[in-house]
Amino acid sequence: MAFVFRAAVQLIGLLLSLLGWVLSVITTYLPQWKNLNLDLNEMENWTMGLWQACVIREEVGRQCKDFDSFLALPAELRIARILMFLSNGLGLLGLLVSSFGLDCLRIGETRQGHKKGLLILGGILFWAAGVAALAPVSWVAYETVQEFWDETVPEIVPRWEFGDALFLGWFAGFSLLLGGGLLDCAACFSQAAPASGHYAVAETLTQSPYLENGMADPRV
């Protein structure tokens, strides 16, 4: 029963981490980190992402233009691009590492200690990926709020607002943190199990003649 519960917690943690990693990848390339709604022209909306800026018009639809240079981005978006790449890489590495440590896989049954170590390492990688995803999203949100309430800017000037990518990035980061935490908890509370049922049966059969004769096993 404990094995089934532990395997279920591991699987849930891996699925949450996988969801968070997929969402973080989508967040990286979603061109909606910031939205600019023009009060004077409600038929035109601007969005900005890490790779391109887009304008949405009712007549022609969405038109996007890639940034000509990495330096053309604002400072917070430059750092956000680097951290989101780091989050995506750490998340992918965590998926590869933790997958081989699941109890439901029969790979490496004779090395439970190594599988436990892989799970712990995978959880740590997911934690790092979650922090790397939350940091840029929160920073961009903070800068957006600061600019929105900047009293030195005239009220008639349009102001950037939160884009959908920020909310998606927060959800991705918390999913990675929760998934990594579940994997580490499942690994830390796991007990050392017998190497394999086949080895246990073989060991019992080998010792049975000594047990029947009341003699001790000379190998012990």
mmCIF file of C-alpha atoms in Angstrom:
data_model
loop_
_atom_site.group_PDB
_atom_site.id
_atom_site.type_symbol
_atom_site.label_atom_id
_atom_site.label_comp_id
_atom_site.label_asym_id
_atom_site.label_seq_id
_atom_site.Cartn_x
_atom_site.Cartn_y
_atom_site.Cartn_z
ATOM 1 C CA MET A 1 0.000 0.000 0.000
ATOM 2 C CA ALA A 2 2.847 2.367 0.855
ATOM 3 C CA PHE A 3 4.513 1.570 -2.461
ATOM 4 C CA VAL A 4 1.335 2.427 -4.395
ATOM 5 C CA PHE A 5 0.885 5.698 -2.498
ATOM 6 C CA ARG A 6 4.523 6.676 -3.017
ATOM 7 C CA ALA A 7 4.375 5.844 -6.721
ATOM 8 C CA ALA A 8 1.162 7.885 -7.077
ATOM 9 C CA VAL A 9 2.757 10.918 -5.390
ATOM 10 C CA GLN A 10 5.789 10.603 -7.668
ATOM 11 C CA LEU A 11 3.611 10.404 -10.763
ATOM 12 C CA ILE A 12 1.522 13.427 -9.710
ATOM 13 C CA GLY A 13 4.673 15.400 -9.019
ATOM 14 C CA LEU A 14 6.133 14.513 -12.408
ATOM 15 C CA LEU A 15 2.907 15.422 -14.225
ATOM 16 C CA LEU A 16 2.708 18.783 -12.425
ATOM 17 C CA SER A 17 6.320 19.466 -13.303
ATOM 18 C CA LEU A 18 5.684 18.499 -16.921
ATOM 19 C CA LEU A 19 2.704 20.863 -17.040
ATOM 20 C CA GLY A 20 4.779 23.663 -15.557
ATOM 21 C CA TRP A 21 7.604 23.085 -18.027
ATOM 22 C CA VAL A 22 5.249 23.125 -21.033
ATOM 23 C CA LEU A 23 3.618 26.332 -19.801
ATOM 24 C CA SER A 24 7.008 27.954 -19.207
ATOM 25 C CA VAL A 25 8.025 27.183 -22.801
ATOM 26 C CA ILE A 26 4.750 28.687 -24.050
ATOM 27 C CA THR A 27 5.309 31.737 -21.843
ATOM 28 C CA THR A 28 8.764 32.259 -23.324
ATOM 29 C CA TYR A 29 7.452 32.598 -26.866
ATOM 30 C CA LEU A 30 4.055 34.169 -26.169
ATOM 31 C CA PRO A 31 4.097 37.792 -27.443
ATOM 32 C CA GLN A 32 1.813 39.058 -24.683
ATOM 33 C CA TRP A 33 4.014 39.974 -21.748
ATOM 34 C CA LYS A 34 2.676 43.538 -21.891
ATOM 35 C CA ASN A 35 -0.533 44.967 -23.325
ATOM 36 C CA LEU A 36 -1.102 48.549 -24.431
ATOM 37 C CA ASN A 37 -4.732 49.602 -24.885
ATOM 38 C CA LEU A 38 -5.206 52.918 -26.645
ATOM 39 C CA ASP A 39 -8.174 54.815 -25.231
ATOM 40 C CA LEU A 40 -8.295 57.112 -28.240
ATOM 41 C CA ASN A 41 -8.339 54.217 -30.667
ATOM 42 C CA GLU A 42 -10.133 51.205 -29.231
ATOM 43 C CA MET A 43 -9.765 49.357 -32.537
ATOM 44 C CA GLU A 44 -5.994 49.045 -32.061
ATOM 45 C CA ASN A 45 -4.144 47.155 -29.325
ATOM 46 C CA TRP A 46 -0.397 46.652 -28.857
ATOM 47 C CA THR A 47 1.327 43.699 -27.212
ATOM 48 C CA MET A 48 4.990 43.084 -26.411
ATOM 49 C CA GLY A 49 6.800 39.825 -25.739
ATOM 50 C CA LEU A 50 10.373 38.647 -25.389
ATOM 51 C CA TRP A 51 10.836 38.208 -29.130
ATOM 52 C CA GLN A 52 8.459 40.535 -30.930
ATOM 53 C CA ALA A 53 5.915 43.326 -30.661
ATOM 54 C CA CYS A 54 2.475 42.973 -32.192
ATOM 55 C CA VAL A 55 -0.359 45.292 -33.108
ATOM 56 C CA ILE A 56 -3.924 44.033 -33.401
ATOM 57 C CA ARG A 57 -6.307 45.940 -35.667
ATOM 58 C CA GLU A 58 -9.863 44.964 -36.493
ATOM 59 C CA GLU A 59 -9.355 45.586 -40.199
ATOM 60 C CA VAL A 60 -6.139 43.612 -40.777
ATOM 61 C CA GLY A 61 -5.872 41.406 -37.674
ATOM 62 C CA ARG A 62 -2.573 40.746 -35.897
ATOM 63 C CA GLN A 63 0.711 42.031 -37.287
ATOM 64 C CA CYS A 64 3.982 41.217 -35.498
ATOM 65 C CA LYS A 65 7.535 42.425 -35.918
ATOM 66 C CA ASP A 66 10.590 40.737 -34.432
ATOM 67 C CA PHE A 67 13.020 42.823 -32.425
ATOM 68 C CA ASP A 68 16.027 43.716 -34.545
ATOM 69 C CA SER A 69 18.482 43.247 -31.684
ATOM 70 C CA PHE A 70 18.655 41.760 -28.219
ATOM 71 C CA LEU A 71 19.718 45.197 -26.970
ATOM 72 C CA ALA A 72 16.518 46.707 -28.379
ATOM 73 C CA LEU A 73 14.575 45.101 -25.525
ATOM 74 C CA PRO A 74 13.998 46.860 -22.218
ATOM 75 C CA ALA A 75 16.343 45.730 -19.448
ATOM 76 C CA GLU A 76 13.717 43.632 -17.657
ATOM 77 C CA LEU A 77 12.802 41.794 -20.845
ATOM 78 C CA ARG A 78 16.450 41.065 -21.662
ATOM 79 C CA ILE A 79 16.955 39.458 -18.264
ATOM 80 C CA ALA A 80 13.578 37.724 -18.586
ATOM 81 C CA ARG A 81 14.620 36.086 -21.853
ATOM 82 C CA ILE A 82 17.796 34.697 -20.276
ATOM 83 C CA LEU A 83 16.026 33.424 -17.161
ATOM 84 C CA MET A 84 13.197 31.827 -19.140
ATOM 85 C CA PHE A 85 15.752 29.968 -21.263
ATOM 86 C CA LEU A 86 17.399 28.820 -18.048
ATOM 87 C CA SER A 87 14.040 27.689 -16.662
ATOM 88 C CA ASN A 88 13.237 25.725 -19.809
ATOM 89 C CA GLY A 89 16.615 23.991 -19.774
ATOM 90 C CA LEU A 90 16.470 23.100 -16.090
ATOM 91 C CA GLY A 91 12.908 21.829 -16.469
ATOM 92 C CA LEU A 92 13.849 19.575 -19.367
ATOM 93 C CA LEU A 93 16.853 18.225 -17.457
ATOM 94 C CA GLY A 94 14.647 17.632 -14.423
ATOM 95 C CA LEU A 95 12.178 15.638 -16.513
ATOM 96 C CA LEU A 96 14.931 13.418 -17.895
ATOM 97 C CA VAL A 97 16.554 12.825 -14.513
ATOM 98 C CA SER A 98 13.434 12.242 -12.420
ATOM 99 C CA SER A 99 11.812 9.932 -14.984
ATOM 100 C CA PHE A 100 14.458 7.270 -14.333
ATOM 101 C CA GLY A 101 13.904 7.516 -10.579
ATOM 102 C CA LEU A 102 10.198 6.635 -10.556
ATOM 103 C CA ASP A 103 9.272 3.521 -8.562
ATOM 104 C CA CYS A 104 6.760 2.464 -11.212
ATOM 105 C CA LEU A 105 9.617 1.902 -13.676
ATOM 106 C CA ARG A 106 11.489 -1.391 -13.416
ATOM 107 C CA ILE A 107 14.691 0.218 -14.623
ATOM 108 C CA GLY A 108 17.399 -0.041 -11.980
ATOM 109 C CA GLU A 109 15.385 -2.109 -9.489
ATOM 110 C CA THR A 110 18.551 -3.364 -7.847
ATOM 111 C CA ARG A 111 19.766 0.198 -7.170
ATOM 112 C CA GLN A 112 17.049 1.847 -5.128
ATOM 113 C CA GLY A 113 19.548 4.269 -3.640
ATOM 114 C CA HIS A 114 20.452 5.602 -7.078
ATOM 115 C CA LYS A 115 16.767 5.967 -8.024
ATOM 116 C CA LYS A 116 16.108 7.894 -4.826
ATOM 117 C CA GLY A 117 19.020 10.193 -5.631
ATOM 118 C CA LEU A 118 17.682 10.794 -9.132
ATOM 119 C CA LEU A 119 14.283 11.760 -7.733
ATOM 120 C CA ILE A 120 15.811 14.206 -5.270
ATOM 121 C CA LEU A 121 18.010 15.727 -7.977
ATOM 122 C CA GLY A 122 15.020 15.999 -10.318
ATOM 123 C CA GLY A 123 12.991 17.762 -7.624
ATOM 124 C CA ILE A 124 15.805 20.244 -7.007
ATOM 125 C CA LEU A 125 16.053 20.956 -10.732
ATOM 126 C CA PHE A 126 12.308 21.587 -10.900
ATOM 127 C CA TRP A 127 12.575 23.950 -7.944
ATOM 128 C CA ALA A 128 15.348 25.874 -9.687
ATOM 129 C CA ALA A 129 13.307 25.960 -12.910
ATOM 130 C CA GLY A 130 10.282 27.276 -11.015
ATOM 131 C CA VAL A 131 12.282 30.060 -9.378
ATOM 132 C CA ALA A 132 13.872 30.935 -12.736
ATOM 133 C CA ALA A 133 10.379 31.251 -14.231
ATOM 134 C CA LEU A 134 8.818 33.219 -11.382
ATOM 135 C CA ALA A 135 11.640 35.745 -11.087
ATOM 136 C CA PRO A 136 11.390 37.359 -14.563
ATOM 137 C CA VAL A 137 7.595 37.272 -14.617
ATOM 138 C CA SER A 138 7.404 38.978 -11.230
ATOM 139 C CA TRP A 139 10.060 41.520 -12.187
ATOM 140 C CA VAL A 140 8.272 42.480 -15.400
ATOM 141 C CA ALA A 141 5.011 42.775 -13.447
ATOM 142 C CA TYR A 142 6.698 45.017 -10.866
ATOM 143 C CA GLU A 143 8.189 47.288 -13.539
ATOM 144 C CA THR A 144 4.814 47.466 -15.289
ATOM 145 C CA VAL A 145 3.098 48.558 -12.078
ATOM 146 C CA GLN A 146 5.804 51.135 -11.387
ATOM 147 C CA GLU A 147 5.449 52.624 -14.863
ATOM 148 C CA PHE A 148 1.655 52.521 -14.717
ATOM 149 C CA TRP A 149 1.538 54.618 -11.541
ATOM 150 C CA ASP A 150 4.399 56.916 -12.497
ATOM 151 C CA GLU A 151 3.135 60.420 -11.675
ATOM 152 C CA THR A 152 5.714 62.072 -13.919
ATOM 153 C CA VAL A 153 4.027 60.639 -17.016
ATOM 154 C CA PRO A 154 1.025 62.661 -18.268
ATOM 155 C CA GLU A 155 -2.319 60.905 -17.902
ATOM 156 C CA ILE A 156 -3.007 61.195 -21.601
ATOM 157 C CA VAL A 157 -0.038 58.935 -22.413
ATOM 158 C CA PRO A 158 -1.056 55.246 -22.847
ATOM 159 C CA ARG A 159 0.397 52.871 -20.272
ATOM 160 C CA TRP A 160 1.421 49.240 -20.478
ATOM 161 C CA GLU A 161 -0.620 46.686 -18.540
ATOM 162 C CA PHE A 162 -0.234 43.014 -17.597
ATOM 163 C CA GLY A 163 -0.284 40.570 -20.492
ATOM 164 C CA ASP A 164 -1.569 37.006 -20.489
ATOM 165 C CA ALA A 165 1.981 35.629 -20.480
ATOM 166 C CA LEU A 166 2.579 36.950 -16.959
ATOM 167 C CA PHE A 167 -0.316 34.968 -15.482
ATOM 168 C CA LEU A 168 0.720 31.905 -17.463
ATOM 169 C CA GLY A 169 4.280 32.267 -16.200
ATOM 170 C CA TRP A 170 3.145 32.489 -12.576
ATOM 171 C CA PHE A 171 1.097 29.335 -12.974
ATOM 172 C CA ALA A 172 4.025 27.572 -14.658
ATOM 173 C CA GLY A 173 6.448 28.552 -11.899
ATOM 174 C CA PHE A 174 4.182 27.412 -9.069
ATOM 175 C CA SER A 175 3.485 24.127 -10.899
ATOM 176 C CA LEU A 176 7.222 23.464 -11.155
ATOM 177 C CA LEU A 177 7.720 24.257 -7.468
ATOM 178 C CA LEU A 178 4.835 22.045 -6.376
ATOM 179 C CA GLY A 179 5.857 19.180 -8.650
ATOM 180 C CA GLY A 180 9.464 19.307 -7.481
ATOM 181 C CA GLY A 181 8.350 19.417 -3.853
ATOM 182 C CA LEU A 182 6.186 16.318 -4.276
ATOM 183 C CA LEU A 183 9.052 14.415 -5.903
ATOM 184 C CA ASP A 184 11.454 15.320 -3.100
ATOM 185 C CA CYS A 185 8.899 14.420 -0.408
ATOM 186 C CA ALA A 186 8.180 11.068 -2.039
ATOM 187 C CA ALA A 187 11.905 10.337 -2.290
ATOM 188 C CA CYS A 188 12.755 11.388 1.278
ATOM 189 C CA PHE A 189 9.972 9.319 2.842
ATOM 190 C CA SER A 190 10.716 6.213 0.801
ATOM 191 C CA GLN A 191 12.216 3.268 2.622
ATOM 192 C CA ALA A 192 14.902 0.999 1.285
ATOM 193 C CA ALA A 193 13.118 -1.875 -0.399
ATOM 194 C CA PRO A 194 14.508 -5.317 -1.280
ATOM 195 C CA ALA A 195 16.504 -5.294 -4.470
ATOM 196 C CA SER A 196 14.119 -7.593 -6.292
ATOM 197 C CA GLY A 197 11.699 -10.406 -5.611
ATOM 198 C CA HIS A 198 13.786 -12.815 -7.676
ATOM 199 C CA TYR A 199 16.887 -12.192 -5.546
ATOM 200 C CA ALA A 200 14.902 -12.587 -2.324
ATOM 201 C CA VAL A 201 13.507 -15.972 -3.427
ATOM 202 C CA ALA A 202 16.939 -17.173 -4.531
ATOM 203 C CA GLU A 203 18.465 -16.188 -1.196
ATOM 204 C CA THR A 204 15.715 -18.058 0.708
ATOM 205 C CA LEU A 205 16.187 -21.214 -1.346
ATOM 206 C CA THR A 206 19.937 -21.094 -0.762
ATOM 207 C CA GLN A 207 19.570 -20.857 3.014
ATOM 208 C CA SER A 208 16.763 -23.454 3.365
ATOM 209 C CA PRO A 209 19.062 -26.574 3.723
ATOM 210 C CA TYR A 210 20.870 -24.952 6.637
ATOM 211 C CA LEU A 211 17.618 -23.989 8.315
ATOM 212 C CA GLU A 212 16.246 -27.549 8.040
ATOM 213 C CA ASN A 213 19.382 -29.058 9.636
ATOM 214 C CA GLY A 214 19.495 -26.435 12.380
ATOM 215 C CA MET A 215 22.873 -25.203 11.170
ATOM 216 C CA ALA A 216 24.015 -21.652 10.591
ATOM 217 C CA ASP A 217 24.860 -20.491 7.113
ATOM 218 C CA PRO A 218 28.710 -20.565 6.891
ATOM 219 C CA ARG A 219 28.619 -17.543 4.566
ATOM 220 C CA VAL A 220 27.218 -15.312 7.336
#
